[in-house]
PDB file of C-alpha atoms in Angstrom:
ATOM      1  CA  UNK A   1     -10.095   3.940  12.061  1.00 54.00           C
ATOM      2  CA  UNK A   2      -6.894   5.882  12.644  1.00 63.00           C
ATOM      3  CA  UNK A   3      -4.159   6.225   9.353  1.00 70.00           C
ATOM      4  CA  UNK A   4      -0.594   6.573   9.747  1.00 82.00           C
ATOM      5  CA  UNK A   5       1.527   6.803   6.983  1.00 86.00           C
ATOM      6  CA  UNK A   6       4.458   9.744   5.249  1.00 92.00           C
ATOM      7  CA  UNK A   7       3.767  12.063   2.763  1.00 94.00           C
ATOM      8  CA  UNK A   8       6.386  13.387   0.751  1.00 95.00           C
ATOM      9  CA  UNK A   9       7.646  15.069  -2.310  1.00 94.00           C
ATOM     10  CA  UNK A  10       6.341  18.668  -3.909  1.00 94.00           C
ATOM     11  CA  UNK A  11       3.396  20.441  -1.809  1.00 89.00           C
ATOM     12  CA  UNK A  12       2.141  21.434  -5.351  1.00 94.00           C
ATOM     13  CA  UNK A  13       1.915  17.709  -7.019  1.00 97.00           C
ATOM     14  CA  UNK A  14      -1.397  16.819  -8.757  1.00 98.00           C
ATOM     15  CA  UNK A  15       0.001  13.283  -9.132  1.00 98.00           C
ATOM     16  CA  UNK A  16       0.215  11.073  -6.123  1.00 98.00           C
ATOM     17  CA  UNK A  17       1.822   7.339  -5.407  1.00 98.00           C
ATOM     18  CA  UNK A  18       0.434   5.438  -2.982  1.00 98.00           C
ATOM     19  CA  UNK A  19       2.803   2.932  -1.507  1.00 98.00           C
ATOM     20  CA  UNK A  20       1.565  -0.153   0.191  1.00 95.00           C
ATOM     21  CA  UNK A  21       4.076  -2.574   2.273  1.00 93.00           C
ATOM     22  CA  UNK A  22       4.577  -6.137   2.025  1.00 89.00           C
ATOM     23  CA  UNK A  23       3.727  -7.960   5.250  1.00 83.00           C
ATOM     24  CA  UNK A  24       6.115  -7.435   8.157  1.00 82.00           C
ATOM     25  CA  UNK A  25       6.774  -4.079   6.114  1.00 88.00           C
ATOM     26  CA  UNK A  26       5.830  -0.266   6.988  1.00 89.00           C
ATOM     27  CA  UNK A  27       6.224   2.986   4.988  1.00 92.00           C
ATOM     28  CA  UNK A  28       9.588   2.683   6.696  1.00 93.00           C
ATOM     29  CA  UNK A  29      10.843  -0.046   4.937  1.00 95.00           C
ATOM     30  CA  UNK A  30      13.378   0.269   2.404  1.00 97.00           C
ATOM     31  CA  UNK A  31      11.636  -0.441  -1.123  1.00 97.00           C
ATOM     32  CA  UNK A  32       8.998   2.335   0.601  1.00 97.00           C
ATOM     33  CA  UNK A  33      11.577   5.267   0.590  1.00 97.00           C
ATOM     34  CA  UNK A  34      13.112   3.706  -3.053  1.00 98.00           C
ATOM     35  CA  UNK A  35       9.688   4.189  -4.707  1.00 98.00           C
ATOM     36  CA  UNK A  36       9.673   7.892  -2.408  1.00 97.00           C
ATOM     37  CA  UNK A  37      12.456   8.937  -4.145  1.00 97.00           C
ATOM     38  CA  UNK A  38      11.704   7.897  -7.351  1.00 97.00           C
ATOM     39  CA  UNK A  39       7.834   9.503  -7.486  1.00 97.00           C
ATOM     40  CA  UNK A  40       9.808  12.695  -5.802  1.00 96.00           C
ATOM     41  CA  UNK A  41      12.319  12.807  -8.842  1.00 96.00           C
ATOM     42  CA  UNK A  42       9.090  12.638 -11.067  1.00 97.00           C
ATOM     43  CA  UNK A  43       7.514  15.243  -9.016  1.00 97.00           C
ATOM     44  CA  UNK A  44       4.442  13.352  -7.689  1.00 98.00           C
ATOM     45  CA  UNK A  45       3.800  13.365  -3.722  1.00 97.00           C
ATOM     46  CA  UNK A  46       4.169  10.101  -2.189  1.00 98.00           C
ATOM     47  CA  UNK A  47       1.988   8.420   0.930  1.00 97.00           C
ATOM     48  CA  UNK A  48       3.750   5.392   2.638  1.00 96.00           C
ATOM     49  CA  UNK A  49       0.542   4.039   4.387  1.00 92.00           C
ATOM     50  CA  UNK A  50       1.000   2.042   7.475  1.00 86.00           C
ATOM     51  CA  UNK A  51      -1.503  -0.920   7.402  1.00 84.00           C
ATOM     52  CA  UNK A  52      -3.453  -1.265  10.288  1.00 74.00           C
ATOM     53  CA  UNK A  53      -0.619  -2.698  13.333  1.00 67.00           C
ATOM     54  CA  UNK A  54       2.436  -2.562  10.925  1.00 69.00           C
ATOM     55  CA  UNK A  55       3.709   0.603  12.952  1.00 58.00           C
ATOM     56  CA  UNK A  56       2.735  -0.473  16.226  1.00 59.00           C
ATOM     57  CA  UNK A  57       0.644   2.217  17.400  1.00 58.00           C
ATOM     58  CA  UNK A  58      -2.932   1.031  16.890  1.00 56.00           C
ATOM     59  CA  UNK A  59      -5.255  -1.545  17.402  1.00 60.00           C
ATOM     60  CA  UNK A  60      -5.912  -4.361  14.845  1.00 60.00           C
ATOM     61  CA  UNK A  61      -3.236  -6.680  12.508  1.00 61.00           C
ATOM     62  CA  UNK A  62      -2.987  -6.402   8.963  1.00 62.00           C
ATOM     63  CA  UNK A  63      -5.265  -8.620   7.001  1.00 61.00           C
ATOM     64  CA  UNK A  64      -4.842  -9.036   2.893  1.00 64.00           C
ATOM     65  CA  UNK A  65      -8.607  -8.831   2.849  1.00 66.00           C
ATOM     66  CA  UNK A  66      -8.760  -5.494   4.501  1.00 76.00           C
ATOM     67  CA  UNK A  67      -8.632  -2.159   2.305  1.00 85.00           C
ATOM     68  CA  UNK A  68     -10.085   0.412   4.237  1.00 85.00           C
ATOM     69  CA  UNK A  69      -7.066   2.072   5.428  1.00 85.00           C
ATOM     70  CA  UNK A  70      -6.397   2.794   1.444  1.00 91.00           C
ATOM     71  CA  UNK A  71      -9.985   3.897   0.642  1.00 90.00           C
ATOM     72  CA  UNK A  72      -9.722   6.412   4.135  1.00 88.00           C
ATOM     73  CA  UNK A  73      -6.379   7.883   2.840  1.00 90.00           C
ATOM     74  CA  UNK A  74      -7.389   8.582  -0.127  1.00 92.00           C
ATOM     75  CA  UNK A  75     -10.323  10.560   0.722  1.00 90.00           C
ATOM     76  CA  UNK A  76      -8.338  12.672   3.078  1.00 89.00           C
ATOM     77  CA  UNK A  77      -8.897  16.358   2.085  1.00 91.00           C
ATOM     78  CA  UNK A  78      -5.072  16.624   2.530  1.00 90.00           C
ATOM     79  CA  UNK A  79      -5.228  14.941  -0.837  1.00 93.00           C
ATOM     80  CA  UNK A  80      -7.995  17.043  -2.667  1.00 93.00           C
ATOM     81  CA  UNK A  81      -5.976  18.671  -5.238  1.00 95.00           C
ATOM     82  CA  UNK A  82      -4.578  15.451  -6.505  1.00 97.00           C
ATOM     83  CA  UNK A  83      -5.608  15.094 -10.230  1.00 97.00           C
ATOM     84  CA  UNK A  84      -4.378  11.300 -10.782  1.00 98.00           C
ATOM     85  CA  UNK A  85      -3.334   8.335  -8.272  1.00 98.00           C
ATOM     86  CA  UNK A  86      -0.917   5.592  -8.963  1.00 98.00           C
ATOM     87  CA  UNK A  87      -1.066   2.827  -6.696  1.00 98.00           C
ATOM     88  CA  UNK A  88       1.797   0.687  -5.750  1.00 98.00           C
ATOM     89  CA  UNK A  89       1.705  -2.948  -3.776  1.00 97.00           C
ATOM     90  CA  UNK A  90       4.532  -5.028  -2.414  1.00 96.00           C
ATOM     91  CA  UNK A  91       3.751  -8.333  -2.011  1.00 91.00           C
ATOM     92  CA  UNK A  92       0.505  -9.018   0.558  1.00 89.00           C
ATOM     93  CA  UNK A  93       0.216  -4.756   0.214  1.00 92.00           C
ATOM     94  CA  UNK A  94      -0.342  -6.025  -3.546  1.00 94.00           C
ATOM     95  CA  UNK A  95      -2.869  -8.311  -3.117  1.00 92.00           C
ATOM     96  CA  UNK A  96      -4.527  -5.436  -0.646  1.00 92.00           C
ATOM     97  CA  UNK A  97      -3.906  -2.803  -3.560  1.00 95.00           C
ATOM     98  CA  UNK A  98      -5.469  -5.738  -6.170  1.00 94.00           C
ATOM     99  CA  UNK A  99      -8.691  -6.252  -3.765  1.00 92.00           C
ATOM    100  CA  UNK A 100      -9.145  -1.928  -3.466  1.00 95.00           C
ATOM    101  CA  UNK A 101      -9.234  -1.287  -6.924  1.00 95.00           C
ATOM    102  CA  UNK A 102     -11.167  -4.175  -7.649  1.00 94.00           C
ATOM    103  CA  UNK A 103     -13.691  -3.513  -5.398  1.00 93.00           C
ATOM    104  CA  UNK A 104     -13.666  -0.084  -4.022  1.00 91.00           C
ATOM    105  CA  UNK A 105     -11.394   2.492  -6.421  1.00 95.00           C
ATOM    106  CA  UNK A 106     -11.158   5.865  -6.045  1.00 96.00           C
ATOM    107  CA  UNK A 107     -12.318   7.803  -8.993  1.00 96.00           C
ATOM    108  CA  UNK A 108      -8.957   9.112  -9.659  1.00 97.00           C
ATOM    109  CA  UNK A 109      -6.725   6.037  -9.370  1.00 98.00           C
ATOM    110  CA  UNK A 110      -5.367   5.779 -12.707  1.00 98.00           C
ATOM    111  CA  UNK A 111      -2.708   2.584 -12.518  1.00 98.00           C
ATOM    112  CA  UNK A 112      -1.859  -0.257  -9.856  1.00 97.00           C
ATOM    113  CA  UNK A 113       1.389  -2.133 -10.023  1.00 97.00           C
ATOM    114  CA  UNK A 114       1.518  -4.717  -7.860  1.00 97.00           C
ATOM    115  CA  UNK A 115       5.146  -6.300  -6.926  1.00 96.00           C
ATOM    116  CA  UNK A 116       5.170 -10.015  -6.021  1.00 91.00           C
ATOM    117  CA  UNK A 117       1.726  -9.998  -5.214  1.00 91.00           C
ATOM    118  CA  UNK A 118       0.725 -13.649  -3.949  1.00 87.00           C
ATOM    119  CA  UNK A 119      -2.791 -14.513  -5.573  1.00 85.00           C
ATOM    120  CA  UNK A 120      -3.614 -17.302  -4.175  1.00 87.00           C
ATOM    121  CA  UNK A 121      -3.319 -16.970  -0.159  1.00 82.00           C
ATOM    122  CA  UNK A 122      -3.992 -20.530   0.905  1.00 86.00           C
ATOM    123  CA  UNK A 123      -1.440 -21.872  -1.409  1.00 88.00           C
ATOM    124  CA  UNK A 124       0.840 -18.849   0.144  1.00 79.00           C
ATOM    125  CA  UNK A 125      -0.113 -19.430   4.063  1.00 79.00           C
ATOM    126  CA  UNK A 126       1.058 -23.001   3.005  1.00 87.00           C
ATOM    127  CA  UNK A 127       4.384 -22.535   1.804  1.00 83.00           C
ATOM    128  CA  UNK A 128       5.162 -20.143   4.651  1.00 80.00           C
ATOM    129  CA  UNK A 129       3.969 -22.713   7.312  1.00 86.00           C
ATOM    130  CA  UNK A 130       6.277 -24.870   5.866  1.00 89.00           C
ATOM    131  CA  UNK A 131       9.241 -26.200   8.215  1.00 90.00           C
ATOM    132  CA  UNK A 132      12.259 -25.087   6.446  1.00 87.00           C
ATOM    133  CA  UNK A 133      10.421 -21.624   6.304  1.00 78.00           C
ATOM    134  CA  UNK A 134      10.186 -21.302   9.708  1.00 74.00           C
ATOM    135  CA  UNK A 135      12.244 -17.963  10.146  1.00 71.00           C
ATOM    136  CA  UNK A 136      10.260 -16.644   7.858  1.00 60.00           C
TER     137      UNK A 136
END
């Protein structure tokens, strides 16, 4: 399964933040490069990940049950030197980041913040169906 994603911040960072978009997001998305910027002021790296579809170039849609894209990052020798890994989910990307480290965390994930994580997805899928939501 192909990753995409951006790494930033200092080549010589043992602490890394793992940014996860909301759906219809990418590690393009605005709150992405805020959260960047802040773990580069802090000196950690930072990976945007790309869920599987959200930047077009492979097969597959993002699903809030599927984690594997996390888990394969992470265990990217790019990222061997790491010492400690924050993780950080926007929205269905939380819910993602809450089912990883509930299920499947790397050894050295040390926090998850989730932002506006929806916890229960039928209730969710139900207000988003509904008509006056329709843009949406």
């Amino acid at each position: 399964m192909p990753v995409t994603g951006r790494v930033s911040g200092p080549q010589e960072a043992r602490t890394l933040l793992v940014v996860v978009h909301g759906l219809g997001g990418s590690a393009s998305s605005p709150y992405a490069l805020e959260a960047s910027a802040e773990a580069a002021a802090r000196g950690y790296a930072c990976l945007r990940l790309n869920m599987r579809g959200a930047d077009r170039s492979g097969a597959g849609i993002y699903h809030a049950g599927l984690y594997d894209e996390i888990r394969a990052s992470l265990d990217d020798e790019v990222f061997s030197r790491i010492e400690r890994i924050f993780l950080l989910g926007y929205s269905m990307g939380g819910h993602t980041s809450l089912r990883y480290a509930a299920l499947d965390p790397h050894p050295k994930l040390r926090a998850l913040t989730t932002v506006c994580a929806p916890i229960d997805l039928e209730a969710g899928c139900k207000e988003i169906d509904r008509e006056e939501r329709r843009l949406y």
